[in-house]
mmCIF file of C-alpha atoms in Angstrom:
data_model
loop_
_atom_site.group_PDB
_atom_site.id
_atom_site.type_symbol
_atom_site.label_atom_id
_atom_site.label_comp_id
_atom_site.label_asym_id
_atom_site.label_seq_id
_atom_site.Cartn_x
_atom_site.Cartn_y
_atom_site.Cartn_z
ATOM 1 C CA GLN A 1 270.059 124.407 209.686
ATOM 2 C CA LYS A 2 266.707 124.355 211.431
ATOM 3 C CA GLU A 3 264.054 126.158 209.445
ATOM 4 C CA VAL A 4 260.458 127.122 209.957
ATOM 5 C CA GLU A 5 258.576 128.019 206.816
ATOM 6 C CA GLN A 6 255.420 130.077 206.529
ATOM 7 C CA ASN A 7 253.634 131.762 203.678
ATOM 8 C CA SER A 8 254.214 135.493 204.202
ATOM 9 C CA GLY A 9 250.750 136.452 202.966
ATOM 10 C CA PRO A 10 248.894 138.679 203.282
ATOM 11 C CA LEU A 11 246.030 136.318 203.916
ATOM 12 C CA SER A 12 242.712 138.143 203.654
ATOM 13 C CA VAL A 13 239.697 136.595 205.386
ATOM 14 C CA PRO A 14 236.192 138.050 205.772
ATOM 15 C CA GLU A 15 235.065 138.867 209.288
ATOM 16 C CA GLY A 16 233.327 135.881 210.873
ATOM 17 C CA ALA A 17 235.041 133.324 208.629
ATOM 18 C CA ILE A 18 237.713 130.790 209.562
ATOM 19 C CA ALA A 19 241.333 131.812 209.055
ATOM 20 C CA SER A 20 243.753 128.966 208.415
ATOM 21 C CA LEU A 21 247.484 129.506 208.910
ATOM 22 C CA ASN A 22 250.075 126.898 208.043
ATOM 23 C CA CYS A 23 253.672 126.169 208.901
ATOM 24 C CA THR A 24 256.256 123.495 208.146
ATOM 25 C CA TYR A 25 259.469 122.794 210.011
ATOM 26 C CA SER A 26 262.622 121.040 208.944
ATOM 27 C CA ASP A 27 263.944 119.372 212.096
ATOM 28 C CA ARG A 28 262.221 116.106 213.044
ATOM 29 C CA GLY A 29 263.637 116.430 216.562
ATOM 30 C CA SER A 30 261.464 119.464 217.277
ATOM 31 C CA GLN A 31 259.465 118.910 220.440
ATOM 32 C CA SER A 32 257.397 121.994 221.107
ATOM 33 C CA PHE A 33 255.399 124.125 218.728
ATOM 34 C CA PHE A 34 254.085 127.608 219.282
ATOM 35 C CA TRP A 35 251.919 130.190 217.644
ATOM 36 C CA TYR A 36 252.633 133.804 218.522
ATOM 37 C CA ARG A 37 250.724 136.858 217.368
ATOM 38 C CA GLN A 38 252.638 140.046 216.641
ATOM 39 C CA TYR A 39 251.077 143.416 216.028
ATOM 40 C CA SER A 40 253.182 145.919 214.131
ATOM 41 C CA GLY A 41 255.935 147.325 216.341
ATOM 42 C CA LYS A 42 255.016 145.089 219.268
ATOM 43 C CA SER A 43 256.479 141.967 220.811
ATOM 44 C CA PRO A 44 255.341 138.409 220.063
ATOM 45 C CA GLU A 45 252.373 137.376 222.170
ATOM 46 C CA LEU A 46 251.873 133.678 222.837
ATOM 47 C CA ILE A 47 248.547 132.362 221.558
ATOM 48 C CA MET A 48 248.967 128.616 221.816
ATOM 49 C CA PHE A 49 251.488 125.855 222.242
ATOM 50 C CA ILE A 50 251.172 122.193 221.300
ATOM 51 C CA TYR A 51 253.399 119.202 221.949
ATOM 52 C CA SER A 52 251.402 116.170 220.801
ATOM 53 C CA ASN A 53 250.005 115.133 217.462
ATOM 54 C CA GLY A 54 246.409 116.128 216.922
ATOM 55 C CA ASP A 55 244.312 119.155 217.736
ATOM 56 C CA LYS A 56 244.349 121.506 220.690
ATOM 57 C CA GLU A 57 241.552 123.999 221.128
ATOM 58 C CA ASP A 58 241.477 127.208 223.143
ATOM 59 C CA GLY A 59 238.500 129.431 222.601
ATOM 60 C CA ARG A 60 238.376 130.512 218.975
ATOM 61 C CA PHE A 61 241.827 129.061 218.283
ATOM 62 C CA THR A 62 242.734 125.509 217.313
ATOM 63 C CA ALA A 63 246.297 124.357 216.810
ATOM 64 C CA GLN A 64 246.944 121.222 214.799
ATOM 65 C CA LEU A 65 250.174 119.233 214.780
ATOM 66 C CA ASN A 66 251.232 116.462 212.436
ATOM 67 C CA LYS A 67 254.762 115.369 213.284
ATOM 68 C CA ALA A 68 254.914 112.802 210.484
ATOM 69 C CA SER A 69 254.341 115.573 207.948
ATOM 70 C CA GLN A 70 256.276 118.159 209.994
ATOM 71 C CA TYR A 71 253.289 120.447 209.746
ATOM 72 C CA VAL A 72 251.624 122.798 212.216
ATOM 73 C CA SER A 73 248.539 124.866 211.620
ATOM 74 C CA LEU A 74 246.409 127.409 213.417
ATOM 75 C CA LEU A 75 242.702 127.871 212.816
ATOM 76 C CA ILE A 76 240.963 131.019 213.974
ATOM 77 C CA ARG A 77 237.188 130.702 214.063
ATOM 78 C CA ASP A 78 234.801 133.660 213.871
ATOM 79 C CA SER A 79 237.634 135.954 212.753
ATOM 80 C CA GLN A 80 237.509 139.485 214.140
ATOM 81 C CA PRO A 81 239.187 142.659 212.816
ATOM 82 C CA SER A 82 241.323 142.611 215.975
ATOM 83 C CA ASP A 83 242.816 139.317 214.764
ATOM 84 C CA SER A 84 244.572 141.241 211.987
ATOM 85 C CA ALA A 85 248.257 140.783 212.790
ATOM 86 C CA THR A 86 251.301 138.755 211.831
ATOM 87 C CA TYR A 87 251.191 135.185 213.121
ATOM 88 C CA LEU A 88 254.528 133.601 213.940
ATOM 89 C CA CYS A 89 255.012 129.865 213.969
ATOM 90 C CA ALA A 90 257.868 128.751 216.217
ATOM 91 C CA VAL A 91 259.495 125.513 217.346
ATOM 92 C CA ASN A 92 262.057 124.348 219.851
ATOM 93 C CA MET A 93 263.924 121.145 220.583
ATOM 94 C CA ARG A 94 263.667 121.013 224.364
ATOM 95 C CA ARG A 95 262.164 123.130 227.065
ATOM 96 C CA ASP A 96 265.167 125.337 227.666
ATOM 97 C CA ASP A 97 266.253 125.629 224.085
ATOM 98 C CA LYS A 98 265.976 128.625 221.839
ATOM 99 C CA ILE A 99 262.811 129.172 219.885
ATOM 100 C CA ILE A 100 263.202 129.206 216.124
ATOM 101 C CA PHE A 101 260.712 131.459 214.442
ATOM 102 C CA GLY A 102 259.252 131.535 210.986
ATOM 103 C CA LYS A 103 258.983 134.836 209.168
ATOM 104 C CA GLY A 104 255.279 135.008 209.936
ATOM 105 C CA THR A 105 252.059 135.217 207.975
ATOM 106 C CA ARG A 106 250.282 138.553 207.766
ATOM 107 C CA LEU A 107 246.565 138.081 208.373
ATOM 108 C CA HIS A 108 244.056 140.727 207.374
ATOM 109 C CA ILE A 109 240.459 140.342 208.518
ATOM 110 C CA LEU A 110 238.124 142.230 206.208
ATOM 111 C CA PRO A 111 235.246 144.001 208.033
ATOM 112 C CA GLU B 1 249.295 138.711 235.505
ATOM 113 C CA PRO B 2 253.109 138.737 235.809
ATOM 114 C CA GLU B 3 254.970 140.016 232.777
ATOM 115 C CA VAL B 4 258.462 140.606 231.467
ATOM 116 C CA THR B 5 259.451 144.262 231.468
ATOM 117 C CA GLN B 6 262.170 145.997 229.466
ATOM 118 C CA THR B 7 263.840 149.376 229.591
ATOM 119 C CA PRO B 8 264.290 151.634 227.778
ATOM 120 C CA SER B 9 261.525 151.274 225.219
ATOM 121 C CA HIS B 10 263.598 153.236 222.689
ATOM 122 C CA GLN B 11 267.325 153.914 222.503
ATOM 123 C CA VAL B 12 269.166 156.009 219.957
ATOM 124 C CA THR B 13 272.954 155.823 219.972
ATOM 125 C CA GLN B 14 275.926 156.701 217.841
ATOM 126 C CA MET B 15 277.899 153.998 216.082
ATOM 127 C CA GLY B 16 280.720 152.774 218.302
ATOM 128 C CA GLN B 17 278.965 153.607 221.553
ATOM 129 C CA GLU B 18 278.101 151.078 224.233
ATOM 130 C CA VAL B 19 274.474 150.346 225.071
ATOM 131 C CA ILE B 20 272.915 148.348 227.868
ATOM 132 C CA LEU B 21 269.432 146.990 227.472
ATOM 133 C CA ARG B 22 267.639 145.973 230.637
ATOM 134 C CA CYS B 23 265.040 143.336 231.354
ATOM 135 C CA VAL B 24 263.176 142.170 234.423
ATOM 136 C CA PRO B 25 262.000 138.598 233.797
ATOM 137 C CA ILE B 26 258.956 137.072 235.460
ATOM 138 C CA SER B 27 259.942 136.473 239.071
ATOM 139 C CA ASN B 28 259.734 132.674 239.335
ATOM 140 C CA HIS B 29 261.303 132.029 235.922
ATOM 141 C CA LEU B 30 264.779 130.580 235.664
ATOM 142 C CA TYR B 31 265.546 130.574 231.926
ATOM 143 C CA PHE B 32 266.263 133.877 230.214
ATOM 144 C CA TYR B 33 266.713 134.785 226.583
ATOM 145 C CA TRP B 34 267.500 137.646 224.274
ATOM 146 C CA TYR B 35 266.144 137.789 220.736
ATOM 147 C CA ARG B 36 266.280 140.492 218.140
ATOM 148 C CA GLN B 37 264.156 141.423 215.150
ATOM 149 C CA ILE B 38 265.506 143.624 212.398
ATOM 150 C CA LEU B 39 262.731 145.614 210.774
ATOM 151 C CA GLY B 40 260.771 143.432 208.361
ATOM 152 C CA GLN B 41 262.657 140.284 209.262
ATOM 153 C CA LYS B 42 262.060 137.324 211.511
ATOM 154 C CA VAL B 43 262.725 137.101 215.217
ATOM 155 C CA GLU B 44 266.228 135.709 215.768
ATOM 156 C CA PHE B 45 267.695 134.041 218.830
ATOM 157 C CA LEU B 46 270.750 135.688 220.377
ATOM 158 C CA VAL B 47 271.480 133.982 223.683
ATOM 159 C CA SER B 48 270.009 131.864 226.440
ATOM 160 C CA PHE B 49 271.016 132.077 230.104
ATOM 161 C CA TYR B 50 270.454 129.697 232.990
ATOM 162 C CA ASN B 51 271.991 129.309 236.413
ATOM 163 C CA ASN B 52 274.113 132.442 235.951
ATOM 164 C CA GLU B 53 275.773 131.316 232.777
ATOM 165 C CA ILE B 54 275.194 131.291 229.053
ATOM 166 C CA SER B 55 273.639 128.010 227.926
ATOM 167 C CA GLU B 56 273.633 128.721 224.223
ATOM 168 C CA LYS B 57 274.446 131.580 221.892
ATOM 169 C CA SER B 58 273.945 132.164 218.206
ATOM 170 C CA GLU B 59 276.559 133.238 215.709
ATOM 171 C CA ILE B 60 275.089 136.747 215.922
ATOM 172 C CA PHE B 61 276.163 136.909 219.575
ATOM 173 C CA ASP B 62 279.814 137.748 218.985
ATOM 174 C CA ASP B 63 282.404 139.301 221.295
ATOM 175 C CA GLN B 64 280.637 142.658 221.127
ATOM 176 C CA PHE B 65 277.698 141.218 223.058
ATOM 177 C CA SER B 66 277.525 140.184 226.685
ATOM 178 C CA VAL B 67 274.792 139.316 229.148
ATOM 179 C CA GLU B 68 274.644 139.613 232.881
ATOM 180 C CA ARG B 69 272.274 138.996 235.749
ATOM 181 C CA PRO B 70 273.683 141.528 238.205
ATOM 182 C CA ASP B 71 271.099 140.875 240.911
ATOM 183 C CA GLY B 72 268.110 138.656 241.547
ATOM 184 C CA SER B 73 265.797 140.510 239.206
ATOM 185 C CA ASN B 74 267.569 142.206 236.293
ATOM 186 C CA PHE B 75 268.933 140.608 233.140
ATOM 187 C CA THR B 76 270.983 142.837 230.852
ATOM 188 C CA LEU B 77 272.296 142.751 227.303
ATOM 189 C CA LYS B 78 275.347 144.895 226.595
ATOM 190 C CA ILE B 79 276.583 145.799 223.143
ATOM 191 C CA ARG B 80 280.111 147.135 223.547
ATOM 192 C CA SER B 81 280.619 148.991 220.286
ATOM 193 C CA THR B 82 277.426 149.341 218.329
ATOM 194 C CA LYS B 83 277.266 149.010 214.555
ATOM 195 C CA LEU B 84 274.641 150.288 212.155
ATOM 196 C CA GLU B 85 273.438 146.729 211.617
ATOM 197 C CA ASP B 86 272.654 146.366 215.329
ATOM 198 C CA SER B 87 269.600 148.548 214.769
ATOM 199 C CA ALA B 88 266.665 146.300 215.649
ATOM 200 C CA MET B 89 264.018 145.502 218.229
ATOM 201 C CA TYR B 90 265.545 143.537 221.082
ATOM 202 C CA PHE B 91 263.248 141.249 223.024
ATOM 203 C CA CYS B 92 263.918 139.655 226.363
ATOM 204 C CA ALA B 93 262.045 136.449 227.199
ATOM 205 C CA SER B 94 261.811 134.153 230.193
ATOM 206 C CA SER B 95 260.400 130.735 230.929
ATOM 207 C CA PRO B 96 259.842 128.771 234.104
ATOM 208 C CA ARG B 97 261.678 125.681 235.227
ATOM 209 C CA ALA B 98 260.501 122.233 234.209
ATOM 210 C CA GLY B 99 257.231 121.273 235.725
ATOM 211 C CA GLY B 100 255.496 124.434 234.651
ATOM 212 C CA SER B 101 254.735 125.687 231.213
ATOM 213 C CA GLU B 102 257.633 125.368 228.807
ATOM 214 C CA THR B 103 256.687 128.434 226.873
ATOM 215 C CA GLN B 104 258.690 131.610 226.662
ATOM 216 C CA TYR B 105 257.070 134.913 227.496
ATOM 217 C CA PHE B 106 258.336 138.008 225.743
ATOM 218 C CA GLY B 107 258.844 141.508 227.035
ATOM 219 C CA PRO B 108 257.644 144.559 225.067
ATOM 220 C CA GLY B 109 261.061 145.102 223.486
ATOM 221 C CA THR B 110 263.619 147.871 223.170
ATOM 222 C CA ARG B 111 263.885 149.565 219.816
ATOM 223 C CA LEU B 112 267.562 150.320 219.223
ATOM 224 C CA LEU B 113 268.585 152.747 216.514
ATOM 225 C CA VAL B 114 272.279 153.115 215.746
ATOM 226 C CA LEU B 115 273.215 156.234 213.791
#
């Protein structure tokens, strides 16, 4: 059974600080790793994807992947109130395969 | 920017009735998916579809469910005889063929309520 584990939170971070979200996955064959943001009642919105070990930066967001530890993280710099949402970690095995989602971490940015 | 669209946004139905949820994937995408999310729970895979056939389905996707691509643009999910536990948000997603991004892009969802 492929699993993606996340702390459900809520994670409260002051505005302007760095928010750090973490995720572990069970299947070593996982190839692609995604972070989606989901506002309440809305659909998942892709923030970043990463395939290789190391860091990938896009604006205020940095995704980090460590395949040896089966660990993915997302850093959000200069957190804004609009970043308050549930962040979903997701993995898949190959490009046309289903995405397996974690339950998500609720992030609350304190003004 | 191209996006996945879904209709209707909300659907209320009586238990035992048939519902059809509709999706228009991004036009140059070739892989199509349905997911669902029961309130408060995680997003779950239902089915993937490529080259006019199902490539994979989950154990949730039983004989009551079917998918179809009736023309070059629409992708539908049919639930033949709805149950109370089918109440959920249903998301359609699409992704492009190899060579482009491998990510899946989600539509806004259809909220299905079975009474």
